[in-house]
Structures are given as structure tokens and as C-alpha cells.
Coordinates of C-alpha atoms in Angstrom, one line a residue:
Chain A
X1 CA 3.0 17.1 -17.9
X2 CA 1.4 19.8 -15.8
X3 CA -0.6 17.2 -13.9
X4 CA 2.5 15.1 -13.4
X5 CA 4.3 18.0 -11.8
X6 CA 1.2 18.9 -9.7
X7 CA 0.8 15.3 -8.5
X8 CA 4.5 14.8 -7.8
X9 CA 4.4 18.0 -5.7
X10 CA 1.5 16.6 -3.7
X11 CA 3.5 13.4 -3.1
X12 CA 6.7 15.3 -2.3
X13 CA 4.8 17.5 0.2
X14 CA 3.5 14.4 1.9
X15 CA 7.0 13.0 2.2
X16 CA 8.2 16.3 3.7
X17 CA 5.6 16.1 6.4
X18 CA 7.0 12.7 7.3
X19 CA 10.4 14.1 8.1
X20 CA 9.0 15.8 11.2
X21 CA 7.0 12.8 12.3
X22 CA 9.1 9.8 11.6
X23 CA 12.1 9.5 13.9
X24 CA 14.0 7.1 11.6
X25 CA 13.9 9.7 8.9
X26 CA 15.4 12.3 11.3
X27 CA 18.2 9.9 12.4
X28 CA 19.0 9.0 8.8
X29 CA 18.9 12.5 7.4
X30 CA 20.5 14.5 10.3
X31 CA 22.1 12.4 13.0
X32 CA 23.9 9.8 10.9
X33 CA 25.7 12.4 8.6
X34 CA 26.7 14.4 11.6
X35 CA 28.1 11.3 13.2
X36 CA 30.1 10.4 10.1
X37 CA 31.8 13.8 10.0
X38 CA 32.7 13.7 13.6
X39 CA 33.8 10.1 13.8
X40 CA 36.0 10.2 10.7
X41 CA 37.5 13.6 11.6
X42 CA 38.5 12.5 15.1
X43 CA 39.0 8.7 14.8
X44 CA 40.9 8.6 11.4
X45 CA 41.7 12.2 11.3
X46 CA 45.0 11.9 13.2
X47 CA 46.3 8.7 11.8
X48 CA 45.9 9.1 8.0
X49 CA 48.4 11.3 6.4
X50 CA 47.8 13.3 3.2
X51 CA 51.0 14.5 1.6
X52 CA 51.1 18.2 1.9
X53 CA 47.6 18.5 3.2
X54 CA 45.2 18.1 6.0
X55 CA 43.2 14.8 6.2
X56 CA 40.1 16.4 7.6
X57 CA 39.9 18.8 4.7
X58 CA 40.5 15.9 2.3
X59 CA 37.9 13.8 4.0
X60 CA 34.9 16.0 4.0
X61 CA 34.2 15.7 0.2
X62 CA 34.4 11.9 0.6
X63 CA 31.9 12.0 3.5
X64 CA 29.6 14.2 1.4
X65 CA 29.6 11.8 -1.5
X66 CA 29.2 8.7 0.7
X67 CA 26.3 10.3 2.5
X68 CA 24.4 11.4 -0.6
X69 CA 25.0 8.0 -2.2
X70 CA 23.7 6.2 0.8
X71 CA 21.0 8.8 1.1
X72 CA 19.6 7.6 -2.1
X73 CA 18.6 4.3 -0.4
X74 CA 15.9 6.4 1.3
X75 CA 14.1 6.4 -2.0
X76 CA 14.1 2.6 -2.0
X77 CA 13.0 2.1 1.6
X78 CA 10.4 4.8 1.3
X79 CA 8.8 3.2 -1.8
X80 CA 9.1 -0.3 -0.4
X81 CA 7.2 0.9 2.7
X82 CA 4.5 2.4 0.6
X83 CA 4.1 -0.8 -1.2
X84 CA 4.0 -2.8 2.0
X85 CA 1.5 -0.5 3.7
X86 CA -0.8 -0.5 0.7
X87 CA -0.4 3.2 -0.1
X88 CA 0.8 2.4 -3.6
X89 CA -2.5 0.6 -4.3
X90 CA -4.4 3.6 -3.1
X91 CA -2.3 5.9 -5.4
X92 CA -2.7 3.5 -8.3
X93 CA -6.4 3.6 -8.0
X94 CA -6.5 7.4 -8.2
X95 CA -6.7 9.3 -11.4
X96 CA -3.2 10.7 -10.9
X97 CA -0.1 10.8 -13.2
X98 CA 1.6 7.4 -13.5
X99 CA 5.1 8.7 -12.8
X100 CA 4.2 11.1 -10.0
X101 CA 4.7 8.8 -7.1
X102 CA 8.3 7.9 -8.0
X103 CA 9.0 11.4 -9.2
X104 CA 7.7 13.0 -6.0
X105 CA 9.7 10.6 -4.0
X106 CA 13.0 11.2 -5.8
X107 CA 12.3 15.0 -5.6
X108 CA 11.7 14.9 -1.8
X109 CA 14.8 12.9 -1.3
X110 CA 16.8 15.8 -2.9
X111 CA 15.4 17.9 0.0
X112 CA 16.5 15.2 2.5
X113 CA 19.9 15.2 1.0
X114 CA 20.1 19.0 1.0
X115 CA 19.4 18.9 4.7
X116 CA 22.1 16.3 5.3
X117 CA 24.6 18.3 3.3
X118 CA 23.8 21.5 5.3
X119 CA 24.3 19.6 8.6
X120 CA 27.5 18.0 7.4
X121 CA 28.9 21.4 6.1
X122 CA 28.3 23.0 9.4
X123 CA 29.9 20.1 11.3
X124 CA 32.8 20.2 8.8
X125 CA 33.3 23.9 9.4
X126 CA 33.3 23.2 13.2
X127 CA 36.1 20.5 12.9
X128 CA 38.3 22.7 10.7
X129 CA 37.1 22.1 7.1
X130 CA 37.2 25.2 4.9
X131 CA 35.9 26.0 1.4
X132 CA 39.1 27.3 -0.3
X133 CA 37.8 27.8 -3.8
X134 CA 35.4 30.4 -5.1
X135 CA 31.8 30.7 -4.1
X136 CA 30.7 29.8 -7.6
X137 CA 32.9 26.6 -7.5
X138 CA 31.4 25.7 -4.2
X139 CA 27.8 26.1 -5.5
X140 CA 28.7 23.9 -8.5
X141 CA 30.1 21.3 -6.1
X142 CA 27.0 21.2 -4.0
X143 CA 24.7 21.1 -7.1
X144 CA 26.8 18.2 -8.6
X145 CA 26.4 16.3 -5.3
X146 CA 22.6 16.8 -5.3
X147 CA 22.2 16.0 -9.0
X148 CA 24.3 12.8 -8.7
X149 CA 22.3 11.7 -5.7
X150 CA 19.0 12.5 -7.5
X151 CA 20.0 10.3 -10.4
X152 CA 21.0 7.5 -8.1
X153 CA 17.6 7.8 -6.4
X154 CA 16.0 6.5 -9.6
X155 CA 18.1 3.3 -9.5
X156 CA 17.1 2.9 -5.8
X157 CA 13.4 3.6 -6.8
X158 CA 13.5 0.5 -9.0
X159 CA 15.0 -1.6 -6.1
X160 CA 12.3 -0.3 -3.7
X161 CA 9.6 -1.4 -6.0
X162 CA 11.1 -4.8 -6.4
X163 CA 11.9 -5.9 -2.9
X164 CA 9.3 -7.7 -0.8
X165 CA 9.8 -5.7 2.4
X166 CA 11.5 -2.4 3.4
X167 CA 14.0 -4.3 5.6
X168 CA 15.4 -6.1 2.5
X169 CA 16.4 -2.7 1.1
X170 CA 19.1 -2.0 3.7
X171 CA 20.7 -5.4 3.3
X172 CA 20.6 -5.4 -0.5
X173 CA 22.0 -1.9 -0.8
X174 CA 24.7 -2.4 1.8
X175 CA 26.3 -5.1 -0.3
X176 CA 26.5 -2.8 -3.3
X177 CA 27.0 0.6 -1.7
X178 CA 29.7 -0.3 0.7
X179 CA 32.3 -1.4 -1.9
X180 CA 31.1 1.3 -4.3
X181 CA 31.8 4.1 -1.8
X182 CA 35.0 2.5 -0.3
X183 CA 36.8 1.2 -3.4
X184 CA 37.1 4.9 -4.3
X185 CA 39.0 7.9 -3.3
X186 CA 36.4 8.9 -0.7
X187 CA 38.5 8.2 2.3
X188 CA 42.0 7.7 0.9
X189 CA 43.7 8.9 -2.3
X190 CA 43.0 6.3 -5.0
X191 CA 46.7 5.9 -6.0
X192 CA 47.4 4.2 -2.6
X193 CA 45.1 1.3 -3.6
X194 CA 46.7 -1.9 -5.0
X195 CA 46.5 -2.9 -8.7
X196 CA 43.0 -3.8 -9.9
X197 CA 41.3 -1.9 -7.1
X198 CA 43.1 1.2 -8.2
X199 CA 41.7 0.9 -11.7
X200 CA 38.2 0.2 -10.3
X201 CA 38.5 3.2 -8.1
X202 CA 39.6 5.4 -10.9
X203 CA 36.6 4.5 -13.1
X204 CA 34.2 4.5 -10.2
X205 CA 31.8 7.4 -10.5
X206 CA 31.8 7.9 -6.8
X207 CA 35.5 8.6 -7.1
X208 CA 35.1 11.1 -9.9
X209 CA 32.2 12.8 -8.0
X210 CA 34.4 13.0 -4.9
X211 CA 37.3 14.3 -6.9
X212 CA 35.3 16.9 -8.7
X213 CA 33.8 18.1 -5.4
X214 CA 37.2 18.1 -3.7
X215 CA 38.7 20.2 -6.5
X216 CA 35.9 22.7 -6.5
X217 CA 36.1 23.1 -2.8
X218 CA 39.8 23.6 -3.1
X219 CA 40.5 20.8 -0.7
X220 CA 43.1 19.0 -2.8
X221 CA 46.7 19.8 -1.6
X222 CA 48.7 21.8 -4.1
X223 CA 51.4 19.2 -4.5
X224 CA 49.0 16.4 -5.4
X225 CA 50.1 14.9 -8.7
X226 CA 47.6 15.3 -11.6
X227 CA 45.5 12.2 -12.0
X228 CA 46.5 9.9 -14.9
X229 CA 43.2 8.1 -15.4
X230 CA 40.9 9.7 -17.9
X231 CA 37.7 9.7 -15.7
X232 CA 39.5 11.6 -13.0
X233 CA 41.0 14.0 -15.4
X234 CA 37.5 14.7 -16.6
X235 CA 35.8 14.2 -13.3
X236 CA 33.0 16.7 -13.6
X237 CA 32.0 15.6 -17.1
X238 CA 32.3 11.9 -16.3
X239 CA 30.2 12.2 -13.1
X240 CA 27.5 14.2 -15.0
X241 CA 27.5 11.7 -17.8
X242 CA 26.9 8.9 -15.3
X243 CA 24.1 10.8 -13.6
X244 CA 22.3 11.5 -16.9
X245 CA 22.7 7.9 -18.0
X246 CA 21.2 6.6 -14.7
X247 CA 18.2 8.8 -15.1
X248 CA 17.6 8.0 -18.7
X249 CA 17.8 4.3 -18.1
X250 CA 16.2 3.9 -14.7
X251 CA 13.4 6.5 -14.7
X252 CA 11.3 4.7 -17.4
X253 CA 12.0 1.4 -15.6
X254 CA 10.9 2.8 -12.2
X255 CA 7.6 4.1 -13.8
X256 CA 6.9 0.8 -15.4
X257 CA 7.6 -1.1 -12.1
X258 CA 5.3 1.3 -10.2
X259 CA 2.4 0.5 -12.6
X260 CA 2.6 -3.2 -11.9
X261 CA 3.5 -3.1 -8.2
X262 CA 1.2 -3.6 -5.3
X263 CA -0.5 -6.2 -3.3
X264 CA -3.4 -8.0 -4.8
Chain B
X1 CA -32.9 0.7 -4.1
X2 CA -34.7 0.3 -7.4
X3 CA -34.0 3.2 -9.7
X4 CA -30.9 5.2 -9.6
X5 CA -31.4 8.6 -8.0
X6 CA -28.2 9.9 -9.4
X7 CA -26.6 8.5 -12.5
X8 CA -23.5 9.8 -14.2
X9 CA -23.9 7.7 -17.3
X10 CA -26.8 6.5 -19.3
X11 CA -26.0 2.8 -18.8
X12 CA -28.3 0.5 -16.9
X13 CA -25.3 -1.1 -15.2
X14 CA -22.6 0.7 -13.3
X15 CA -20.4 -2.3 -13.3
X16 CA -20.4 -5.0 -16.0
X17 CA -17.8 -7.8 -16.1
X18 CA -17.7 -10.8 -18.4
X19 CA -15.5 -13.8 -18.0
X20 CA -12.9 -12.3 -15.7
X21 CA -10.0 -14.8 -15.4
X22 CA -6.8 -14.4 -13.5
X23 CA -4.1 -17.0 -12.8
X24 CA -1.1 -16.7 -10.6
X25 CA 1.3 -19.4 -11.7
X26 CA -0.7 -22.5 -11.5
X27 CA -3.3 -21.1 -9.1
X28 CA -6.6 -19.9 -10.6
X29 CA -7.7 -16.8 -8.7
X30 CA -10.6 -16.0 -10.9
X31 CA -12.3 -18.5 -13.2
X32 CA -14.6 -16.7 -15.7
X33 CA -16.5 -14.4 -13.3
X34 CA -19.5 -12.5 -14.6
X35 CA -20.9 -9.5 -12.7
X36 CA -23.6 -7.0 -13.5
X37 CA -24.4 -4.3 -11.0
X38 CA -27.4 -2.1 -11.7
X39 CA -26.6 1.6 -11.3
X40 CA -27.5 2.8 -7.8
X41 CA -27.5 -0.7 -6.2
X42 CA -25.2 -2.6 -3.9
X43 CA -23.6 -5.8 -4.9
X44 CA -22.2 -8.0 -2.2
X45 CA -19.4 -10.3 -3.2
X46 CA -19.4 -13.0 -0.6
X47 CA -16.9 -15.7 -0.1
X48 CA -14.2 -17.1 2.1
X49 CA -10.5 -16.0 2.1
X50 CA -8.9 -16.8 -1.2
X51 CA -12.2 -17.1 -3.1
X52 CA -11.1 -14.4 -5.5
X53 CA -13.0 -11.4 -4.1
X54 CA -10.0 -9.1 -3.8
X55 CA -8.7 -10.2 -7.2
X56 CA -12.1 -9.2 -8.8
X57 CA -12.0 -5.8 -7.1
X58 CA -8.4 -5.2 -8.1
X59 CA -9.3 -5.8 -11.8
X60 CA -12.4 -3.6 -11.6
X61 CA -10.3 -0.8 -10.0
X62 CA -7.6 -1.1 -12.6
X63 CA -4.9 -2.3 -10.2
X64 CA -4.7 -5.7 -12.0
X65 CA -5.0 -6.8 -15.6
X66 CA -7.0 -9.9 -16.1
X67 CA -5.7 -12.8 -18.2
X68 CA -9.1 -12.9 -20.0
X69 CA -12.4 -11.2 -19.9
X70 CA -13.8 -7.6 -20.2
X71 CA -15.1 -5.1 -17.7
X72 CA -16.8 -1.7 -17.8
X73 CA -17.2 0.6 -14.8
X74 CA -19.6 3.5 -15.1
X75 CA -19.8 2.7 -18.8
X76 CA -16.0 3.0 -19.3
X77 CA -13.8 0.1 -20.4
X78 CA -11.4 -0.8 -17.6
X79 CA -8.7 -2.2 -19.9
X80 CA -8.7 0.5 -22.6
X81 CA -9.4 3.6 -20.5
X82 CA -8.1 2.9 -17.0
X83 CA -7.3 6.5 -16.2
X84 CA -10.9 7.6 -16.9
X85 CA -12.2 4.7 -14.7
X86 CA -10.0 5.9 -11.9
X87 CA -11.7 9.3 -11.9
X88 CA -15.1 7.6 -11.5
X89 CA -14.3 5.3 -8.7
X90 CA -13.5 5.3 -5.0
X91 CA -11.6 2.4 -3.4
X92 CA -11.4 1.5 0.2
X93 CA -10.3 -1.7 1.8
X94 CA -7.8 -3.9 3.4
X95 CA -5.0 -3.2 0.9
X96 CA -5.7 0.4 -0.1
X97 CA -4.4 2.3 2.9
X98 CA -3.8 5.7 4.3
X99 CA -0.5 7.2 5.5
X100 CA -0.3 6.6 9.3
X101 CA 2.2 9.4 9.8
X102 CA -0.1 12.0 8.3
X103 CA -3.1 13.5 10.1
X104 CA -6.6 12.8 9.0
X105 CA -6.9 16.1 7.3
X106 CA -3.5 15.8 5.6
X107 CA -4.4 12.3 4.3
X108 CA -7.7 13.4 2.9
X109 CA -6.3 16.6 1.5
X110 CA -3.6 14.7 -0.3
X111 CA -6.1 12.2 -1.8
X112 CA -8.3 15.1 -2.9
X113 CA -5.4 16.8 -4.7
X114 CA -4.6 13.5 -6.4
X115 CA -8.2 13.3 -7.7
X116 CA -7.4 16.7 -9.3
X117 CA -9.1 18.9 -6.8
X118 CA -7.6 22.2 -5.9
X119 CA -5.9 22.2 -2.5
X120 CA -8.4 24.5 -0.8
X121 CA -11.4 22.6 -2.2
X122 CA -9.8 19.3 -1.1
X123 CA -9.2 20.6 2.4
X124 CA -12.8 21.9 2.6
X125 CA -14.2 18.6 1.5
X126 CA -11.8 16.7 3.9
X127 CA -13.1 18.8 6.8
X128 CA -16.7 18.1 5.8
X129 CA -16.1 14.4 5.8
X130 CA -14.1 14.4 9.0
X131 CA -17.0 16.2 10.7
X132 CA -19.5 13.8 9.2
X133 CA -17.5 10.9 10.5
X134 CA -17.3 12.5 14.0
X135 CA -13.5 12.7 14.0
X136 CA -13.2 16.5 14.2
X137 CA -11.4 16.3 17.6
X138 CA -8.8 13.9 16.2
X139 CA -8.4 15.6 12.8
X140 CA -4.9 16.9 13.6
X141 CA -3.4 13.8 15.0
X142 CA -1.3 11.3 13.0
X143 CA -3.4 8.3 12.1
X144 CA -1.1 5.9 13.9
X145 CA -2.7 7.1 17.1
X146 CA -6.2 6.2 15.8
X147 CA -8.1 3.1 16.7
X148 CA -8.8 0.5 13.9
X149 CA -12.4 1.8 13.5
X150 CA -11.3 5.4 13.2
X151 CA -8.7 4.5 10.6
X152 CA -11.2 2.6 8.6
X153 CA -13.5 5.6 8.6
X154 CA -10.7 7.8 7.2
X155 CA -10.0 5.2 4.7
X156 CA -13.6 5.2 3.6
X157 CA -13.7 9.0 3.6
X158 CA -10.8 8.8 1.2
X159 CA -12.9 6.8 -1.2
X160 CA -15.8 9.2 -0.8
X161 CA -13.8 12.4 -1.2
X162 CA -14.3 13.0 -4.9
X163 CA -18.0 11.9 -4.8
X164 CA -17.3 9.0 -7.3
X165 CA -20.4 7.4 -8.8
X166 CA -19.0 3.9 -8.1
X167 CA -17.5 2.7 -4.8
X168 CA -15.5 -0.4 -4.3
X169 CA -15.2 -1.5 -0.7
X170 CA -13.0 -4.4 -0.1
X171 CA -13.9 -6.0 3.3
X172 CA -14.6 -2.6 4.8
X173 CA -15.3 -3.8 8.3
X174 CA -13.0 -6.8 8.7
X175 CA -11.5 -6.7 12.2
X176 CA -13.9 -4.1 13.5
X177 CA -16.0 -4.3 16.6
X178 CA -19.8 -4.4 16.1
X179 CA -20.3 -0.8 17.0
X180 CA -17.7 0.5 14.5
X181 CA -19.1 -1.9 11.9
X182 CA -22.6 -0.5 12.4
X183 CA -21.3 3.1 12.0
X184 CA -19.6 2.2 8.8
X185 CA -22.7 0.6 7.5
X186 CA -24.7 3.7 8.2
X187 CA -22.3 5.8 6.1
X188 CA -22.4 3.3 3.3
X189 CA -26.2 3.3 3.3
X190 CA -26.3 7.1 3.2
X191 CA -24.2 7.1 0.1
X192 CA -26.3 4.5 -1.6
X193 CA -29.4 6.6 -0.8
X194 CA -27.7 9.4 -2.7
X195 CA -27.4 7.2 -5.7
X196 CA -23.9 5.7 -5.5
X197 CA -23.3 2.2 -6.8
X198 CA -21.4 0.0 -4.4
X199 CA -19.5 -3.2 -4.9
X200 CA -18.7 -4.7 -1.5
X201 CA -16.7 -7.7 -0.7
X202 CA -17.2 -9.4 2.6
X203 CA -16.7 -12.6 4.6
X204 CA -19.6 -11.6 6.8
X205 CA -22.9 -12.9 5.8
X206 CA -24.6 -10.5 8.0
X207 CA -22.9 -7.6 6.2
X208 CA -24.1 -8.8 2.8
X209 CA -27.5 -9.3 4.3
X210 CA -27.6 -5.8 5.7
X211 CA -26.2 -3.8 2.8
X212 CA -26.5 -5.7 -0.5
X213 CA -29.4 -5.7 -2.9
X214 CA -27.9 -8.6 -4.7
X215 CA -25.4 -11.1 -3.5
X216 CA -22.9 -13.2 -5.5
X217 CA -21.4 -16.0 -3.6
X218 CA -18.0 -16.9 -5.0
X219 CA -15.7 -19.8 -4.3
X220 CA -12.6 -20.9 -6.1
X221 CA -12.8 -17.9 -8.5
X222 CA -16.3 -18.3 -9.8
X223 CA -19.9 -17.6 -8.8
X224 CA -21.6 -20.5 -7.2
X225 CA -24.8 -18.7 -6.5
X226 CA -26.4 -15.3 -7.0
X227 CA -29.6 -13.5 -6.1
X228 CA -31.1 -11.4 -3.4
X229 CA -30.6 -12.4 0.2
X230 CA -34.3 -13.6 0.2
X231 CA -33.8 -15.6 -3.0
X232 CA -30.7 -17.3 -1.7
X233 CA -32.5 -18.2 1.6
X234 CA -35.5 -19.5 -0.3
X235 CA -33.2 -21.6 -2.6
X236 CA -32.1 -23.9 0.2
X237 CA -35.7 -24.0 1.2
X238 CA -37.5 -25.2 4.3
X239 CA -36.6 -24.3 7.8
X240 CA -33.9 -24.9 10.3
X241 CA -34.2 -26.7 13.5
X242 CA -31.8 -25.5 16.2
X243 CA -31.2 -27.7 19.3
X244 CA -29.2 -26.3 22.2
X245 CA -28.0 -29.1 24.4
X246 CA -27.3 -29.0 28.1
X247 CA -24.2 -31.2 27.8
X248 CA -21.8 -31.1 24.8
X249 CA -21.1 -34.8 25.4
X250 CA -24.5 -35.5 23.9
X251 CA -23.6 -33.9 20.5
X252 CA -22.7 -37.0 18.6
X253 CA -25.6 -39.0 20.0
X254 CA -28.0 -36.2 19.0
X255 CA -26.5 -36.1 15.5
X256 CA -27.4 -39.7 15.0
X257 CA -30.9 -39.2 16.3
X258 CA -31.7 -36.2 14.0
X259 CA -30.0 -37.5 10.9
X260 CA -33.2 -39.1 9.4
X261 CA -34.9 -35.7 9.6
X262 CA -32.2 -33.7 7.9
X263 CA -32.6 -32.7 4.2
X264 CA -29.1 -31.1 4.0
X265 CA -25.8 -30.8 5.8
X266 CA -26.1 -30.9 9.6
X267 CA -24.1 -28.2 11.4
X268 CA -22.6 -28.8 14.8
X269 CA -21.2 -26.1 17.0
X270 CA -19.1 -27.6 19.8
X271 CA -18.7 -24.4 21.8
X272 CA -22.4 -23.6 21.9
X273 CA -23.4 -27.2 22.1
X274 CA -25.7 -26.5 19.2
X275 CA -27.0 -28.9 16.5
X276 CA -28.6 -27.2 13.5
X277 CA -30.4 -29.2 10.8
X278 CA -32.3 -28.2 7.7
X279 CA -35.7 -29.8 7.7
X280 CA -38.5 -30.1 5.1
X281 CA -41.5 -29.9 7.2
X282 CA -40.8 -27.7 10.2
X283 CA -43.4 -28.4 12.8
X284 CA -43.7 -32.1 12.1
X285 CA -39.9 -32.5 12.4
X286 CA -39.9 -30.5 15.6
X287 CA -42.5 -32.8 17.2
X288 CA -40.8 -36.0 16.1
X289 CA -37.3 -34.9 17.2
X290 CA -38.6 -33.9 20.6
X291 CA -40.2 -37.2 21.1
X292 CA -37.0 -39.0 20.1
X293 CA -34.8 -36.9 22.3
X294 CA -36.9 -37.3 25.5
X295 CA -37.2 -41.1 24.8
X296 CA -33.4 -41.2 24.8
X297 CA -33.0 -38.9 27.8
X298 CA -31.1 -36.1 26.1
X299 CA -31.4 -33.0 28.1
X300 CA -31.9 -29.9 26.0
X301 CA -31.8 -26.2 27.0
X302 CA -33.7 -24.9 24.0
X303 CA -35.1 -26.1 20.7
X304 CA -36.6 -24.0 18.0
X305 CA -37.4 -23.5 14.3
X306 CA -36.1 -20.6 12.3
X307 CA -35.9 -19.3 8.8
X308 CA -32.6 -20.0 7.1
X309 CA -29.9 -17.4 7.3
X310 CA -27.2 -16.6 4.8
X311 CA -24.9 -18.5 7.0
X312 CA -26.9 -21.6 6.2
X313 CA -26.9 -20.7 2.5
X314 CA -23.2 -20.5 2.5
X315 CA -22.6 -23.7 4.4
X316 CA -24.9 -25.4 2.1
X317 CA -23.4 -24.1 -1.1
X318 CA -19.7 -24.6 -0.2
X319 CA -20.4 -27.8 1.6
X320 CA -21.9 -29.4 -1.5
X321 CA -19.0 -28.1 -3.5
X322 CA -16.2 -29.5 -1.4
X323 CA -18.0 -32.9 -1.3
X324 CA -18.1 -32.9 -5.1
X325 CA -14.4 -32.1 -5.1
X326 CA -13.7 -35.1 -3.0
X327 CA -15.7 -37.6 -5.0

């Protein structure tokens, strides 16, 4: 266990060095989240009406969740690149812990996400977003975002070890993540959605995560009706449950995949 | 290299493999390969692309599980104790890479840490190797700015970092210019002198000739010949007669003229306008061929006898094989 943590730290340290050297990482971690906040705030900000509220304020939590969920794809493309470049083979020939490469990668992606969230928070504050809840609630909201993203990174790790090239990652994830983050309450209240989509949105963990964060930040207008769907009523618990489930299921799979990946 | 100068285990062989077999779908990559590498010696695995060299190295370095067969490296069973094997080997080659966004020092320090060294010790060792490989000036530049030769040296340094008793080098010089190749050979020789056992795969006959004590020629996943470079050359026997022609147009005519003297496959190089034939009795053949050629007015630039090279051995061995396949 100690050697696992030590090796994962070594791998995470290596990934952190890359953030300064690889421009794509910079764009993905810093520029893109910044753009999302500004674009949504100014392009949709004026045309979408939230009863009794301010759309920009409503929106920020949605952008946070969307960014951290998409941020998890970094785990996939990073591992896929390591496989393609032959680094995974190097690691697999070393007497290091078998789970450290994936664990180090998912850990460093938390740091990437943390950076993204800081940038987005600052941009949010600049366009008029405010944290209206308590400091403790805000901390809980941030931690929940990071933990959910971390758990999702393990799913993405499996994908990264399965795809033939890093380029496939973006296409494969887009098909899943786009509906996942849009058939939700990320950008509009879920009760505005028609029939089946509404039910999907209500049970979508991205919705519950957004809802929980939004409530903790105090960004939900006072006159918003209480949610009727069980997941949204228990948003915090439901989101945490999903996160734990994803880790329990996908962490062992990712470690197994790592052990048999690599070029021959 | 006769006796091991340094041996970390009591065994006579640093690498022993029996009946290694690996299939991918219907394709047989390895077909019952046996290997024995005496401790402190260099084994050259020689063969064309797709012969099974990399598959063999992947199995011995625990990256791949064979369908059948057993292997021990430094006395440790590869299948039952892979993690112990990993601490006793260094791997460098075409598919075991370095991180191009990290500097030379960062890459080597990382590898050192992953071998279980302390960070400071890893950095010290990294700096020693960087100096030894004359890369000190570039030590703090990301590897993507390095030339192919420099990158290979860092790759090799990664394999040497923990002073493992057994080194696996998978085509260590493929794609390098002759000077870089020579430099890498020097480093490898140095390690062998210090007692390290080396398994080396290569497509270059010259490389095997230069470095290996014993050569195993593999094709289609199994050994088709083994022995020292001298033994392999002796096996195909006799001498070779090389005829450089003035005009490439004469090549086919010359082939017909020399055919009665050849005791093996005739090799023709269009670009060099060269005909090379294995002959049984050198001087006699040389005289007769010269008489024939001048009688038929073939203009030659040069003609000479030479001892067979590994190139000839390889042509001879695989040539026979492919003819058998066709029949």
C-alpha cells in the first residue's frame, strides 16, 4: 500500500510537470472552462429566464459540473497517449505497484480539475455570480464536484486503456458526455424538459450533482418549487452514491486493463 | 566474455526459456522457442521484422504471458514471480519509451523512483548517467527537442539506472546513424564488461556480430540456427566470390555464367551491380570465373574472395526456408 502511494505520487508528479509543458493541457484545463463561463453568461445569459432568479447565477453550477465531467476525459486521453507512446510498457516492466499508474493519473486529474474550478470561479465572480450560502456549504459543494469528477475519472481510465489511439477518446466520450451533461438541469431547470427527457434528467447523476452544488452555493431562487423526484430531493446522497459506485466498479477494472495493455 | 565478473544469483544461466509459444488469433508469433543465456554474456536475437523477437523479449520482461512454455530470468520464474523479475531487469527498446515532455533528468529520476530508489539517490544516479552519455548540456531540455540518437541514449540510461543484472535491449539502434550506433555499442560493451547479461534483438547482422557472444537466428517464431558468429559463418562454409560489374545490364548474363560454380544461393544487388556467390574452392573458382567472363567480354570493376559474413548466413538460412515453404 505504501509503495502504491509512493509510486502513484511519482506518476502524479510527472503529470503535473506536463501541465506546464503541453499547450493542449493548458487549453483544456484553463482556457476552455474560462470560455464556457464567458460564452454562456453573455450569449445565453440574457435570453434564458429563470423565474425569480438570475440566469448567470443559476448557470455557474451547471458549467462547473459540465466542466468537471468533461475534465475526466483527460484521464482517458492521457492514458491512451501513454499506451500509444510506449510509456505504459516502460512502466509495466518496472517493479512498481500495479495500480499506481492509473491511480496517479486520476489523482493528478483532480489537481487539473481544481485548477479549472478556480479559474471558473474567478470568471464567475467577474460576471456577477456570487456564493450566497455559508462558507462551509461552499466548501462541501467544491469537494463534491471534485470527488464526483475523481470517480468519473476511473470510468474514463478504463476507456483510455481500451481505445486504439488518443484521438478516439474525444469522439467516443463526446457521444456519451454531451447528452449526459445536456439532458440534465445543467443549463435549464429540468422541469422545463418534455416527458421522458424530464425523467431521465431527474435521475441523471449530473443533474443531482448540479442541484446539490447549486443549493449549497445558494444559487437557487427562493420561489423555485421543491423537486418532486427522489434523486433530486436527496441530491447530495444520490450523487455521492453514484461516485462511490463508479469507483468500486471501475477502479479494479482499470487496474486489470492496465496490466494487459501495451504494444507488443 | 567467459566467466561472469559479477553475478547476482548462483545460476549458470541468467536467462533460460523453454518452449515459449505465443499465438495472436491464428498467427503464431512464437513457436516453441528455447533460449539459454550464460550469466555475463550477450545473446543476439537476430531476425527480420515479425520473426518473433519482440514477442520473446516481451515475455521475458513480463509484459506478455506466453500460451505455453517457461522462463526464468536471473533465476526467478517469470510467470510466478513477475514483480521480482522486474526488479532484476532493465528494458530499453522501440516500444518502451521515455516521456518526451519531461527533461532527461526528470525522466531518469522518475524511472529511478519507480525502481524504488529514493528521490535524491535517483537524481544523483540520473545525473551520473547523463554525464556518462555526454548529455549534460541538454539535461534540462524536454526530450522532444532531442535527436533520435540522444533520445535512445536516455532510453538506454533508463534501463541502466538501477544497475539491473540482466538487460533487454529491443532493437536498440534501429533508425540511428552509424555514429550514434557506435556510441550506443560502446555503452553496452562497458556494461557487459562490468558483468551484466544482455539479451539484444536486432535486424542488423553487423550489430549481432559486434556485440553478441552467441547468436540465435529466429524466423517464424522459432530458432533456425544458433551459435557464435564464427560458428554460423563456418556452417555455411567456403568463401564468397564478389563480382562488381561495370554495367548493371550484364547482371543476368553473369548470373548464368557463374551458376555452375555456386554451392548456394546467388545474391544479386542491382544498385551496386554486384553478384555474390558462395563457392566451394575459392581460388579455383576465381580463376575459372575470370576466364569465362573475359571470354564473354563482360567488363568488371572488381572481383574478389571474402570470408562469409552474417549477412550471407542469414540469406542462406532464410532463403532455404522460404524455398521449403514453397515446395
